[in-house]
Amino acid sequence: MQVNFKAIGATLLISGTMLGAGMLALPLVSAGMGFGYACLTLFLIWALMTYTGLMLLEVCLSFPEGYGFDAIARSLFKAKGSYLINTSLLLLLYALSSAYISGGGSTYQSSLHQYLGLSLSPAQVSLVFTVLIGGIVFASTTAVDKVNRLLFSLNILIFLALSAVIQPYVDTGNLSESTDSAKYMLAAIPMFLTAFGFHGSVPSMVKYLGRDQPRTLRNVFIAGSLIPMGVYLLWVFNTLGTLPRYGSHSFQAISAHNGSVGMFLDEFHALVPTPQVPSLLSAFSSIALFTSYLCVSLGLFDAMASTLKRGDSLRQRLQTALITYLPPLGFALFFPGGFVAALGAAAIFLVVLAILFPALALIKLRSQDNYQPDYQVSGGGTLHWAIGGSGLAIILFQILVMQGLLPVF
């Protein structure tokens, strides 16, 4: 039996897109509901996002090679639909890119100073980080695959080591739910949604693996989303089991400081006084930032190439690279503290791209008399309309969170 290393690499690319430093925020939005409800919410969002990813795969394979989201939307929904979808896609990927460059600047600056004694400004680190990521993506998708495969595998080992160190400090009594746990699910859903957002990379993966392998693509998306699901469950179990909901060192204390990730790490270190934890957490978050931005920027690079109709010549790839990396780099340099704001904006754009667009596109395609897809996901119109409705509900939840009308803790 021949091993398909390209498919394995694509699976890790999908997982790497989802597994980012943003997972550090998952315990903060899970603390109010407890471990049981957090597991339920994670499972529901995983099922929703994996299914809409497969819906998007059917949509992409129903159009000729080279069709990106903008061209598909223009074909199905005319100019206005194309403008809405393409704008949402680009804003999503630019928002994520801005968040990762901004977060990378502060994260790598601290690590470089602490472990190597280098004193660089966040702006300098952000610039080097962006040039390094851009150089890998500019080289080829194969280069992205190989780098991501190595780093992602290393990070899984680091995460398992971190989990082993934390295990002795887990108190299962901290995992129980309270009587009002269910209401915190609504506020957590938008954040959990961003933890499973790989949809911007679907056209890139179709282009990379080939249109003649629909079953392989399907398996890649399912397996690629299952790996983060397992990591998230173990991470939430360890953190909620270690850090109590109330007390001097607790999620309540973190909430009093506006739910800061930095405060969460400080409280975590206070309760797990093992010297390996800071180093392992720093290594994990640093690699997760790198692989996340690497995979997200690959999707943005291909989206911009499709939008601007740029080919693979050296000159055209350089033009695509400049428009891919300069805007988010500019945001990170002028708004270095914009990590959380950028991620919050990304949640709404992700709903449009990953839920509303696949649902409406598939409803439109399947209404055509001559529709004969090469790949067809199970489920029909009623399910797809329900998925579209869930997308509108999630946008409402995010707006209520932003307005302070839904409790996070």
Short mmCIF file of C-alpha atoms in Angstrom, two decimals, residues 18 43-56 196 198-199 218 221-226 229 354 375 377:
data_model
loop_
_atom_site.label_atom_id
_atom_site.label_comp_id
_atom_site.label_asym_id
_atom_site.label_seq_id
_atom_site.Cartn_x
_atom_site.Cartn_y
_atom_site.Cartn_z
CA MET A 18 -6.82 25.84 12.83
CA PHE A 43 -18.29 18.88 19.20
CA LEU A 44 -21.22 20.83 17.73
CA ILE A 45 -18.95 23.48 16.21
CA TRP A 46 -16.55 20.82 14.88
CA ALA A 47 -19.45 18.98 13.22
CA LEU A 48 -20.85 22.20 11.75
CA MET A 49 -17.54 23.49 10.40
CA THR A 50 -16.38 20.13 9.04
CA TYR A 51 -19.69 19.65 7.23
CA THR A 52 -19.64 23.17 5.74
CA GLY A 53 -16.05 22.50 4.63
CA LEU A 54 -17.29 19.45 2.72
CA MET A 55 -20.14 21.55 1.29
CA LEU A 56 -17.50 24.01 0.10
CA PHE A 196 -12.16 25.47 13.32
CA PHE A 198 -9.95 26.21 7.60
CA HIS A 199 -12.38 27.11 4.80
CA ARG A 218 -12.86 14.72 1.77
CA PHE A 221 -10.66 17.81 5.56
CA ILE A 222 -12.20 15.37 8.05
CA ALA A 223 -8.86 14.16 9.43
CA GLY A 224 -7.43 17.68 9.38
CA SER A 225 -10.26 18.93 11.60
CA LEU A 226 -10.18 15.93 13.97
CA MET A 229 -10.55 18.70 18.02
CA ALA A 354 -17.64 29.26 6.03
CA TYR A 375 -18.47 14.90 -5.48
CA VAL A 377 -21.87 15.72 0.28
#
